[in-house]
PDB file of C-alpha atoms and ligand atoms in Angstrom:
ATOM      1  CA  MET A   1      81.740 121.678 132.283  1.00 96.00           C
ATOM      2  CA  ARG A   2      80.866 118.145 131.184  1.00 98.00           C
ATOM      3  CA  ILE A   3      79.100 115.688 133.434  1.00 98.00           C
ATOM      4  CA  ALA A   4      78.571 111.947 133.017  1.00 98.00           C
ATOM      5  CA  VAL A   5      75.011 110.869 133.871  1.00 98.00           C
ATOM      6  CA  VAL A   6      74.616 107.208 134.826  1.00 98.00           C
ATOM      7  CA  ALA A   7      71.686 105.141 136.085  1.00 98.00           C
ATOM      8  CA  ASP A   8      71.078 101.542 137.117  1.00 98.00           C
ATOM      9  CA  VAL A   9      74.695 100.498 137.548  1.00 98.00           C
ATOM     10  CA  HIS A  10      73.392  97.404 139.357  1.00 98.00           C
ATOM     11  CA  ALA A  11      76.738  96.264 140.746  1.00 98.00           C
ATOM     12  CA  ASN A  12      78.085  95.547 137.249  1.00 98.00           C
ATOM     13  CA  LEU A  13      81.710  96.637 137.705  1.00 98.00           C
ATOM     14  CA  ALA A  14      82.891  95.746 134.184  1.00 98.00           C
ATOM     15  CA  ALA A  15      80.103  97.883 132.691  1.00 98.00           C
ATOM     16  CA  LEU A  16      80.747 100.781 135.089  1.00 98.00           C
ATOM     17  CA  GLU A  17      84.495 100.727 134.411  1.00 98.00           C
ATOM     18  CA  ALA A  18      83.893 100.757 130.639  1.00 98.00           C
ATOM     19  CA  VAL A  19      81.468 103.671 130.943  1.00 98.00           C
ATOM     20  CA  LEU A  20      83.836 105.695 133.132  1.00 98.00           C
ATOM     21  CA  ARG A  21      86.717 105.011 130.729  1.00 98.00           C
ATOM     22  CA  HIS A  22      84.548 106.228 127.858  1.00 98.00           C
ATOM     23  CA  ALA A  23      83.466 109.293 129.846  1.00 98.00           C
ATOM     24  CA  GLU A  24      87.109 110.003 130.672  1.00 98.00           C
ATOM     25  CA  GLY A  25      87.849 109.922 126.904  1.00 98.00           C
ATOM     26  CA  GLN A  26      85.009 112.407 126.407  1.00 96.00           C
ATOM     27  CA  ARG A  27      86.475 114.612 129.180  1.00 97.00           C
ATOM     28  CA  ALA A  28      83.064 114.292 130.790  1.00 97.00           C
ATOM     29  CA  LEU A  29      83.960 113.661 134.402  1.00 97.00           C
ATOM     30  CA  ASP A  30      83.834 117.180 135.823  1.00 97.00           C
ATOM     31  CA  GLY A  31      80.931 115.632 137.675  1.00 97.00           C
ATOM     32  CA  LEU A  32      79.214 112.279 137.934  1.00 98.00           C
ATOM     33  CA  TRP A  33      75.460 112.126 138.452  1.00 98.00           C
ATOM     34  CA  CYS A  34      73.911 108.789 139.384  1.00 98.00           C
ATOM     35  CA  LEU A  35      70.163 108.175 139.192  1.00 98.00           C
ATOM     36  CA  GLY A  36      69.905 105.254 141.594  1.00 98.00           C
ATOM     37  CA  ASP A  37      70.187 101.470 141.690  1.00 98.00           C
ATOM     38  CA  LEU A  38      73.914 101.420 142.321  1.00 98.00           C
ATOM     39  CA  VAL A  39      73.501  97.824 143.505  1.00 98.00           C
ATOM     40  CA  GLY A  40      71.204  94.825 143.041  1.00 96.00           C
ATOM     41  CA  TYR A  41      71.365  92.112 140.329  1.00 97.00           C
ATOM     42  CA  GLY A  42      75.138  92.306 139.756  1.00 98.00           C
ATOM     43  CA  PRO A  43      78.167  90.707 141.429  1.00 98.00           C
ATOM     44  CA  ASP A  44      80.195  93.736 142.625  1.00 98.00           C
ATOM     45  CA  PRO A  45      78.098  95.976 144.888  1.00 98.00           C
ATOM     46  CA  GLY A  46      80.919  97.189 147.153  1.00 98.00           C
ATOM     47  CA  ALA A  47      83.398  97.786 144.316  1.00 98.00           C
ATOM     48  CA  CYS A  48      80.798  99.765 142.324  1.00 98.00           C
ATOM     49  CA  ILE A  49      79.926 101.978 145.285  1.00 98.00           C
ATOM     50  CA  ALA A  50      83.640 102.610 145.920  1.00 98.00           C
ATOM     51  CA  LEU A  51      84.379 103.405 142.266  1.00 98.00           C
ATOM     52  CA  LEU A  52      81.447 105.813 141.934  1.00 98.00           C
ATOM     53  CA  ARG A  53      82.496 107.603 145.117  1.00 97.00           C
ATOM     54  CA  ARG A  54      85.965 108.277 143.713  1.00 97.00           C
ATOM     55  CA  TYR A  55      84.350 110.975 141.528  1.00 96.00           C
ATOM     56  CA  PRO A  56      82.496 114.179 142.436  1.00 94.00           C
ATOM     57  CA  LEU A  57      79.325 112.140 142.777  1.00 97.00           C
ATOM     58  CA  VAL A  58      75.775 113.414 143.109  1.00 98.00           C
ATOM     59  CA  GLY A  59      73.412 110.516 143.606  1.00 96.00           C
ATOM     60  CA  ALA A  60      69.772 109.617 144.169  1.00 98.00           C
ATOM     61  CA  ALA A  61      68.456 106.386 145.696  1.00 98.00           C
ATOM     62  CA  GLY A  62      66.770 103.586 143.748  1.00 98.00           C
ATOM     63  CA  ASN A  63      64.464 100.764 144.780  1.00 97.00           C
ATOM     64  CA  HIS A  64      67.289  98.200 144.692  1.00 97.00           C
ATOM     65  CA  ASP A  65      69.459 100.402 146.933  1.00 98.00           C
ATOM     66  CA  TRP A  66      66.675 100.544 149.483  1.00 97.00           C
ATOM     67  CA  ALA A  67      65.925  96.819 149.178  1.00 97.00           C
ATOM     68  CA  ALA A  68      69.592  95.978 149.819  1.00 97.00           C
ATOM     69  CA  ILE A  69      69.557  97.876 153.120  1.00 97.00           C
ATOM     70  CA  GLY A  70      66.139  96.648 154.226  1.00 95.00           C
ATOM     71  CA  ARG A  71      64.401  99.990 153.753  1.00 96.00           C
ATOM     72  CA  LEU A  72      62.065  98.457 151.168  1.00 94.00           C
ATOM     73  CA  SER A  73      60.455  95.033 151.336  1.00 92.00           C
ATOM     74  CA  THR A  74      61.338  92.681 148.485  1.00 91.00           C
ATOM     75  CA  GLU A  75      57.794  91.261 148.561  1.00 90.00           C
ATOM     76  CA  GLU A  76      56.910  93.175 145.420  1.00 86.00           C
ATOM     77  CA  PHE A  77      60.136  92.176 143.659  1.00 93.00           C
ATOM     78  CA  ASN A  78      60.082  89.210 141.290  1.00 94.00           C
ATOM     79  CA  PRO A  79      61.808  86.123 142.812  1.00 95.00           C
ATOM     80  CA  ASP A  80      65.102  86.672 140.923  1.00 95.00           C
ATOM     81  CA  ALA A  81      65.327  90.316 141.958  1.00 95.00           C
ATOM     82  CA  ALA A  82      64.461  89.397 145.548  1.00 95.00           C
ATOM     83  CA  ALA A  83      67.155  86.684 145.628  1.00 95.00           C
ATOM     84  CA  ALA A  84      69.704  89.149 144.254  1.00 96.00           C
ATOM     85  CA  ALA A  85      68.657  91.771 146.826  1.00 96.00           C
ATOM     86  CA  LEU A  86      69.155  89.262 149.635  1.00 96.00           C
ATOM     87  CA  TRP A  87      72.573  88.280 148.280  1.00 97.00           C
ATOM     88  CA  THR A  88      73.527  91.968 147.926  1.00 97.00           C
ATOM     89  CA  ALA A  89      72.468  92.700 151.514  1.00 97.00           C
ATOM     90  CA  GLN A  90      74.885  90.006 152.706  1.00 97.00           C
ATOM     91  CA  GLN A  91      77.816  91.555 150.799  1.00 97.00           C
ATOM     92  CA  LEU A  92      77.519  95.160 151.975  1.00 98.00           C
ATOM     93  CA  THR A  93      79.618  96.529 154.805  1.00 98.00           C
ATOM     94  CA  LEU A  94      78.087  98.717 157.482  1.00 98.00           C
ATOM     95  CA  GLU A  95      79.754 101.734 155.904  1.00 98.00           C
ATOM     96  CA  GLU A  96      78.368 100.908 152.441  1.00 98.00           C
ATOM     97  CA  ARG A  97      74.889 100.425 153.877  1.00 98.00           C
ATOM     98  CA  GLY A  98      75.189 103.804 155.566  1.00 98.00           C
ATOM     99  CA  TYR A  99      76.164 105.403 152.280  1.00 98.00           C
ATOM    100  CA  LEU A 100      73.166 103.936 150.431  1.00 98.00           C
ATOM    101  CA  ASP A 101      70.909 104.921 153.327  1.00 98.00           C
ATOM    102  CA  GLY A 102      72.086 108.529 152.994  1.00 98.00           C
ATOM    103  CA  LEU A 103      71.158 108.852 149.312  1.00 98.00           C
ATOM    104  CA  PRO A 104      68.250 111.279 148.859  1.00 98.00           C
ATOM    105  CA  GLU A 105      65.122 110.392 146.857  1.00 98.00           C
ATOM    106  CA  VAL A 106      65.315 113.580 144.820  1.00 98.00           C
ATOM    107  CA  VAL A 107      68.249 115.936 144.170  1.00 98.00           C
ATOM    108  CA  GLU A 108      68.201 119.347 142.511  1.00 98.00           C
ATOM    109  CA  GLU A 109      71.359 120.511 140.727  1.00 97.00           C
ATOM    110  CA  GLY A 110      70.933 123.869 139.003  1.00 95.00           C
ATOM    111  CA  ASP A 111      68.424 123.442 136.145  1.00 96.00           C
ATOM    112  CA  PHE A 112      68.109 119.702 136.791  1.00 98.00           C
ATOM    113  CA  THR A 113      66.087 117.459 139.060  1.00 98.00           C
ATOM    114  CA  LEU A 114      67.530 113.972 139.553  1.00 98.00           C
ATOM    115  CA  ALA A 115      65.467 110.972 140.668  1.00 98.00           C
ATOM    116  CA  HIS A 116      65.290 107.232 140.079  1.00 98.00           C
ATOM    117  CA  GLY A 117      61.614 107.001 139.078  1.00 98.00           C
ATOM    118  CA  THR A 118      58.922 109.649 138.695  1.00 98.00           C
ATOM    119  CA  LEU A 119      58.672 112.577 141.105  1.00 98.00           C
ATOM    120  CA  ARG A 120      55.234 111.224 142.073  1.00 97.00           C
ATOM    121  CA  TRP A 121      56.923 108.133 143.541  1.00 96.00           C
ATOM    122  CA  PRO A 122      60.682 108.522 143.077  1.00 97.00           C
ATOM    123  CA  ILE A 123      61.771 105.116 144.318  1.00 97.00           C
ATOM    124  CA  TRP A 124      59.206 102.935 142.585  1.00 95.00           C
ATOM    125  CA  GLU A 125      57.257 104.425 139.691  1.00 97.00           C
ATOM    126  CA  TYR A 126      58.463 103.858 136.122  1.00 97.00           C
ATOM    127  CA  LEU A 127      58.300 106.888 133.851  1.00 97.00           C
ATOM    128  CA  VAL A 128      57.023 105.011 130.800  1.00 96.00           C
ATOM    129  CA  SER A 129      53.666 106.532 129.839  1.00 94.00           C
ATOM    130  CA  GLN A 130      52.318 109.960 128.988  1.00 93.00           C
ATOM    131  CA  GLU A 131      50.320 109.865 132.216  1.00 94.00           C
ATOM    132  CA  SER A 132      53.331 109.126 134.436  1.00 96.00           C
ATOM    133  CA  ALA A 133      55.410 111.657 132.477  1.00 96.00           C
ATOM    134  CA  MET A 134      52.817 114.399 133.051  1.00 95.00           C
ATOM    135  CA  ALA A 135      52.584 113.505 136.752  1.00 95.00           C
ATOM    136  CA  HIS A 136      56.367 113.845 136.872  1.00 97.00           C
ATOM    137  CA  LEU A 137      56.500 117.161 134.971  1.00 96.00           C
ATOM    138  CA  GLU A 138      53.812 118.679 137.209  1.00 94.00           C
ATOM    139  CA  ARG A 139      56.095 118.075 140.182  1.00 96.00           C
ATOM    140  CA  GLN A 140      59.330 119.078 138.457  1.00 96.00           C
ATOM    141  CA  GLY A 141      60.358 122.501 139.745  1.00 96.00           C
ATOM    142  CA  THR A 142      63.363 122.750 137.417  1.00 97.00           C
ATOM    143  CA  HIS A 143      63.473 123.049 133.645  1.00 97.00           C
ATOM    144  CA  PHE A 144      65.063 119.646 133.092  1.00 98.00           C
ATOM    145  CA  GLY A 145      64.702 116.261 134.726  1.00 98.00           C
ATOM    146  CA  LEU A 146      66.842 113.114 134.747  1.00 98.00           C
ATOM    147  CA  VAL A 147      65.426 109.723 135.676  1.00 98.00           C
ATOM    148  CA  GLY A 148      66.438 106.065 135.496  1.00 98.00           C
ATOM    149  CA  HIS A 149      64.673 102.871 136.624  1.00 98.00           C
ATOM    150  CA  THR A 150      63.406 101.610 133.224  1.00 98.00           C
ATOM    151  CA  HIS A 151      66.933 100.815 131.931  1.00 98.00           C
ATOM    152  CA  VAL A 152      65.851 102.271 128.557  1.00 98.00           C
ATOM    153  CA  ALA A 153      67.155 105.602 127.208  1.00 98.00           C
ATOM    154  CA  MET A 154      64.272 107.961 126.557  1.00 98.00           C
ATOM    155  CA  LEU A 155      63.330 111.594 125.994  1.00 98.00           C
ATOM    156  CA  VAL A 156      60.173 113.327 127.229  1.00 97.00           C
ATOM    157  CA  VAL A 157      59.398 116.737 125.739  1.00 96.00           C
ATOM    158  CA  GLU A 158      56.684 118.914 127.250  1.00 95.00           C
ATOM    159  CA  GLU A 159      54.441 120.521 124.640  1.00 90.00           C
ATOM    160  CA  GLU A 160      51.499 122.886 124.566  1.00 81.00           C
ATOM    161  CA  ALA A 161      48.248 121.045 123.895  1.00 74.00           C
ATOM    162  CA  PRO A 162      46.861 121.971 120.439  1.00 69.00           C
ATOM    163  CA  PRO A 163      44.158 124.673 120.546  1.00 66.00           C
ATOM    164  CA  GLY A 164      40.877 123.134 121.618  1.00 61.00           C
ATOM    165  CA  GLY A 165      42.625 120.006 122.728  1.00 56.00           C
ATOM    166  CA  HIS A 166      43.020 116.938 120.575  1.00 51.00           C
ATOM    167  CA  VAL A 167      39.874 115.029 121.494  1.00 41.00           C
ATOM    168  CA  TYR A 168      37.312 115.186 118.736  1.00 40.00           C
ATOM    169  CA  GLU A 169      34.540 112.784 119.697  1.00 40.00           C
ATOM    170  CA  PRO A 170      31.478 114.835 120.749  1.00 42.00           C
ATOM    171  CA  SER A 171      30.994 112.602 123.776  1.00 44.00           C
ATOM    172  CA  ARG A 172      34.393 113.697 125.040  1.00 45.00           C
ATOM    173  CA  LEU A 173      34.016 117.442 124.462  1.00 46.00           C
ATOM    174  CA  VAL A 174      34.250 118.109 128.171  1.00 47.00           C
ATOM    175  CA  GLY A 175      37.664 116.483 128.142  1.00 45.00           C
ATOM    176  CA  ALA A 176      38.635 118.599 125.146  1.00 44.00           C
ATOM    177  CA  GLU A 177      37.641 121.743 127.027  1.00 43.00           C
ATOM    178  CA  LEU A 178      39.672 120.696 130.012  1.00 44.00           C
ATOM    179  CA  SER A 179      42.798 120.065 127.985  1.00 45.00           C
ATOM    180  CA  LYS A 180      42.640 123.494 126.288  1.00 44.00           C
ATOM    181  CA  GLY A 181      45.876 125.339 126.861  1.00 51.00           C
ATOM    182  CA  ARG A 182      47.233 122.624 129.072  1.00 69.00           C
ATOM    183  CA  ALA A 183      50.585 121.036 128.486  1.00 83.00           C
ATOM    184  CA  THR A 184      51.002 117.583 127.111  1.00 91.00           C
ATOM    185  CA  CYS A 185      54.157 115.631 126.307  1.00 94.00           C
ATOM    186  CA  ARG A 186      55.822 113.357 123.796  1.00 94.00           C
ATOM    187  CA  LEU A 187      57.943 110.316 124.656  1.00 96.00           C
ATOM    188  CA  SER A 188      60.578 108.927 122.310  1.00 96.00           C
ATOM    189  CA  PRO A 189      63.459 106.466 122.600  1.00 97.00           C
ATOM    190  CA  LEU A 190      67.044 107.730 122.488  1.00 98.00           C
ATOM    191  CA  HIS A 191      69.761 105.898 120.582  1.00 97.00           C
ATOM    192  CA  ASP A 192      73.558 105.746 120.572  1.00 98.00           C
ATOM    193  CA  GLY A 193      75.084 109.076 119.603  1.00 98.00           C
ATOM    194  CA  GLN A 194      71.795 110.977 119.713  1.00 98.00           C
ATOM    195  CA  THR A 195      72.119 114.532 121.051  1.00 98.00           C
ATOM    196  CA  VAL A 196      69.307 116.456 122.722  1.00 98.00           C
ATOM    197  CA  SER A 197      69.477 120.271 122.827  1.00 97.00           C
ATOM    198  CA  LEU A 198      68.586 121.876 126.126  1.00 97.00           C
ATOM    199  CA  GLY A 199      66.350 124.701 124.942  1.00 94.00           C
ATOM    200  CA  ASP A 200      63.142 126.379 126.067  1.00 92.00           C
ATOM    201  CA  ARG A 201      61.025 123.264 126.321  1.00 94.00           C
ATOM    202  CA  ARG A 202      60.906 121.363 129.583  1.00 96.00           C
ATOM    203  CA  LEU A 203      62.432 117.912 129.237  1.00 97.00           C
ATOM    204  CA  VAL A 204      62.972 114.672 131.080  1.00 98.00           C
ATOM    205  CA  ILE A 205      65.784 112.381 129.961  1.00 98.00           C
ATOM    206  CA  ASN A 206      66.558 108.802 130.888  1.00 98.00           C
ATOM    207  CA  PRO A 207      70.193 107.927 130.035  1.00 98.00           C
ATOM    208  CA  GLY A 208      69.432 104.175 129.897  1.00 98.00           C
ATOM    209  CA  GLY A 209      71.004 101.541 132.135  1.00 98.00           C
ATOM    210  CA  VAL A 210      74.723 100.990 132.728  1.00 98.00           C
ATOM    211  CA  GLY A 211      74.605  97.564 134.313  1.00 98.00           C
ATOM    212  CA  GLN A 212      71.538  95.907 132.817  1.00 98.00           C
ATOM    213  CA  PRO A 213      70.251  97.555 129.608  1.00 98.00           C
ATOM    214  CA  ARG A 214      66.759  96.447 128.584  1.00 97.00           C
ATOM    215  CA  ASP A 215      66.224  97.814 125.072  1.00 96.00           C
ATOM    216  CA  GLY A 216      67.690  94.828 123.229  1.00 97.00           C
ATOM    217  CA  ASP A 217      71.154  96.399 122.947  1.00 98.00           C
ATOM    218  CA  PRO A 218      73.438  94.764 125.540  1.00 98.00           C
ATOM    219  CA  ARG A 219      75.955  97.615 125.522  1.00 98.00           C
ATOM    220  CA  ALA A 220      76.043  99.833 128.624  1.00 98.00           C
ATOM    221  CA  SER A 221      74.142 103.107 128.226  1.00 98.00           C
ATOM    222  CA  TYR A 222      74.868 106.515 129.754  1.00 98.00           C
ATOM    223  CA  ALA A 223      74.700 110.210 128.866  1.00 98.00           C
ATOM    224  CA  VAL A 224      77.073 113.167 128.732  1.00 98.00           C
ATOM    225  CA  LEU A 225      75.700 116.527 129.793  1.00 98.00           C
ATOM    226  CA  ASP A 226      77.617 119.424 128.237  1.00 98.00           C
ATOM    227  CA  ALA A 227      76.610 122.385 130.372  1.00 96.00           C
ATOM    228  CA  ASP A 228      78.296 124.937 128.056  1.00 97.00           C
ATOM    229  CA  ALA A 229      76.969 123.590 124.752  1.00 97.00           C
ATOM    230  CA  ARG A 230      73.604 122.944 126.462  1.00 98.00           C
ATOM    231  CA  THR A 231      73.312 119.411 125.133  1.00 98.00           C
ATOM    232  CA  ILE A 232      72.911 115.861 126.396  1.00 98.00           C
ATOM    233  CA  THR A 233      74.284 112.990 124.292  1.00 98.00           C
ATOM    234  CA  ILE A 234      73.559 109.293 124.707  1.00 98.00           C
ATOM    235  CA  HIS A 235      76.481 106.866 124.451  1.00 98.00           C
ATOM    236  CA  ARG A 236      76.478 103.068 124.210  1.00 98.00           C
ATOM    237  CA  VAL A 237      79.632 101.366 125.420  1.00 98.00           C
ATOM    238  CA  GLU A 238      80.781  97.773 124.918  1.00 98.00           C
ATOM    239  CA  TYR A 239      82.050  95.975 127.981  1.00 98.00           C
ATOM    240  CA  ASP A 240      83.166  92.477 128.976  1.00 98.00           C
ATOM    241  CA  ILE A 241      79.725  90.959 129.527  1.00 98.00           C
ATOM    242  CA  ALA A 242      81.168  87.458 129.988  1.00 98.00           C
ATOM    243  CA  ALA A 243      83.376  88.656 132.862  1.00 98.00           C
ATOM    244  CA  THR A 244      80.320  89.907 134.769  1.00 98.00           C
ATOM    245  CA  GLN A 245      78.366  86.762 133.925  1.00 98.00           C
ATOM    246  CA  LYS A 246      81.169  84.538 135.230  1.00 98.00           C
ATOM    247  CA  LYS A 247      81.280  86.419 138.541  1.00 98.00           C
ATOM    248  CA  MET A 248      77.498  86.172 138.845  1.00 98.00           C
ATOM    249  CA  ALA A 249      77.576  82.422 138.263  1.00 98.00           C
ATOM    250  CA  ARG A 250      80.307  82.045 140.881  1.00 98.00           C
ATOM    251  CA  ALA A 251      78.206  84.033 143.343  1.00 97.00           C
ATOM    252  CA  GLY A 252      75.216  81.776 142.664  1.00 97.00           C
ATOM    253  CA  LEU A 253      73.038  84.621 141.387  1.00 97.00           C
ATOM    254  CA  PRO A 254      69.865  83.594 139.447  1.00 97.00           C
ATOM    255  CA  ALA A 255      70.424  82.195 135.931  1.00 97.00           C
ATOM    256  CA  TRP A 256      67.971  84.550 134.211  1.00 96.00           C
ATOM    257  CA  LEU A 257      69.823  87.596 135.560  1.00 97.00           C
ATOM    258  CA  ILE A 258      73.053  86.209 134.084  1.00 98.00           C
ATOM    259  CA  TYR A 259      71.471  85.294 130.745  1.00 97.00           C
ATOM    260  CA  ARG A 260      69.639  88.573 130.156  1.00 97.00           C
ATOM    261  CA  LEU A 261      72.874  90.644 130.160  1.00 98.00           C
ATOM    262  CA  GLY A 262      73.881  88.980 126.893  1.00 97.00           C
ATOM    263  CA  TYR A 263      70.704  90.165 125.191  1.00 96.00           C
ATOM    264  CA  GLY A 264      70.086  93.530 126.783  1.00 96.00           C
ATOM    265  CA  ARG A 265      66.721  92.387 128.141  1.00 94.00           C
TER     266      ARG A 265
HETATM  267 ZN1   ZN B 301      67.192  99.380 138.109  1.00 65.67          ZN
END
């Protein structure tokens, strides 16, 4: 059983099609797990929702999905993201809105918990720091977690704190006592072709973004979960960036959102 794990598709149909073609080549479409932000930013919200739903899809909601259906105010979005959310809202049919509205904040599938952001605040909070990662792991009832939202592929490994903690200043001895025996975690970026073994340690993995990567590599990012081999592998996939950019320009979407796709920022 091989499952494609995608996040942050962001209505980028060319990127989604390229990723699904690649996943097909990997025979990795026994399932399709989506970690939110199906829409927002990109020019093809309806077509992306329809294409994702052609597969055995398990999906969680993202902040842009909620913004597009009015479930989340765009006041805290930057002006470009807010403009794109407004545009997206105008494109969606009633049926598509209903579908996005029905996406859960958190989904459990066997050993995995799927969410857009951290389990402390699944719709909004970025899992980017040790603190947010620990807050997430404390709430993760399964062995493994999958998150999106940052658009950057990343691995979090839970570890035992070293004996006596790792705080050596005498003034912080109380802190050292407190951390004794407690878990800590390590965050590291994941690159194209990198494979993570699903072993005893509790993990959280971000497959990176399909429709708007932000790690300086403009290629779409996703992951293949091999349930038999117990591995997850990151894949970067080239797609026709110019085709998406042209559609965005035609739709009058903000210039920065068009430009950034070319740089993976
Ligand atoms: Zn996103």
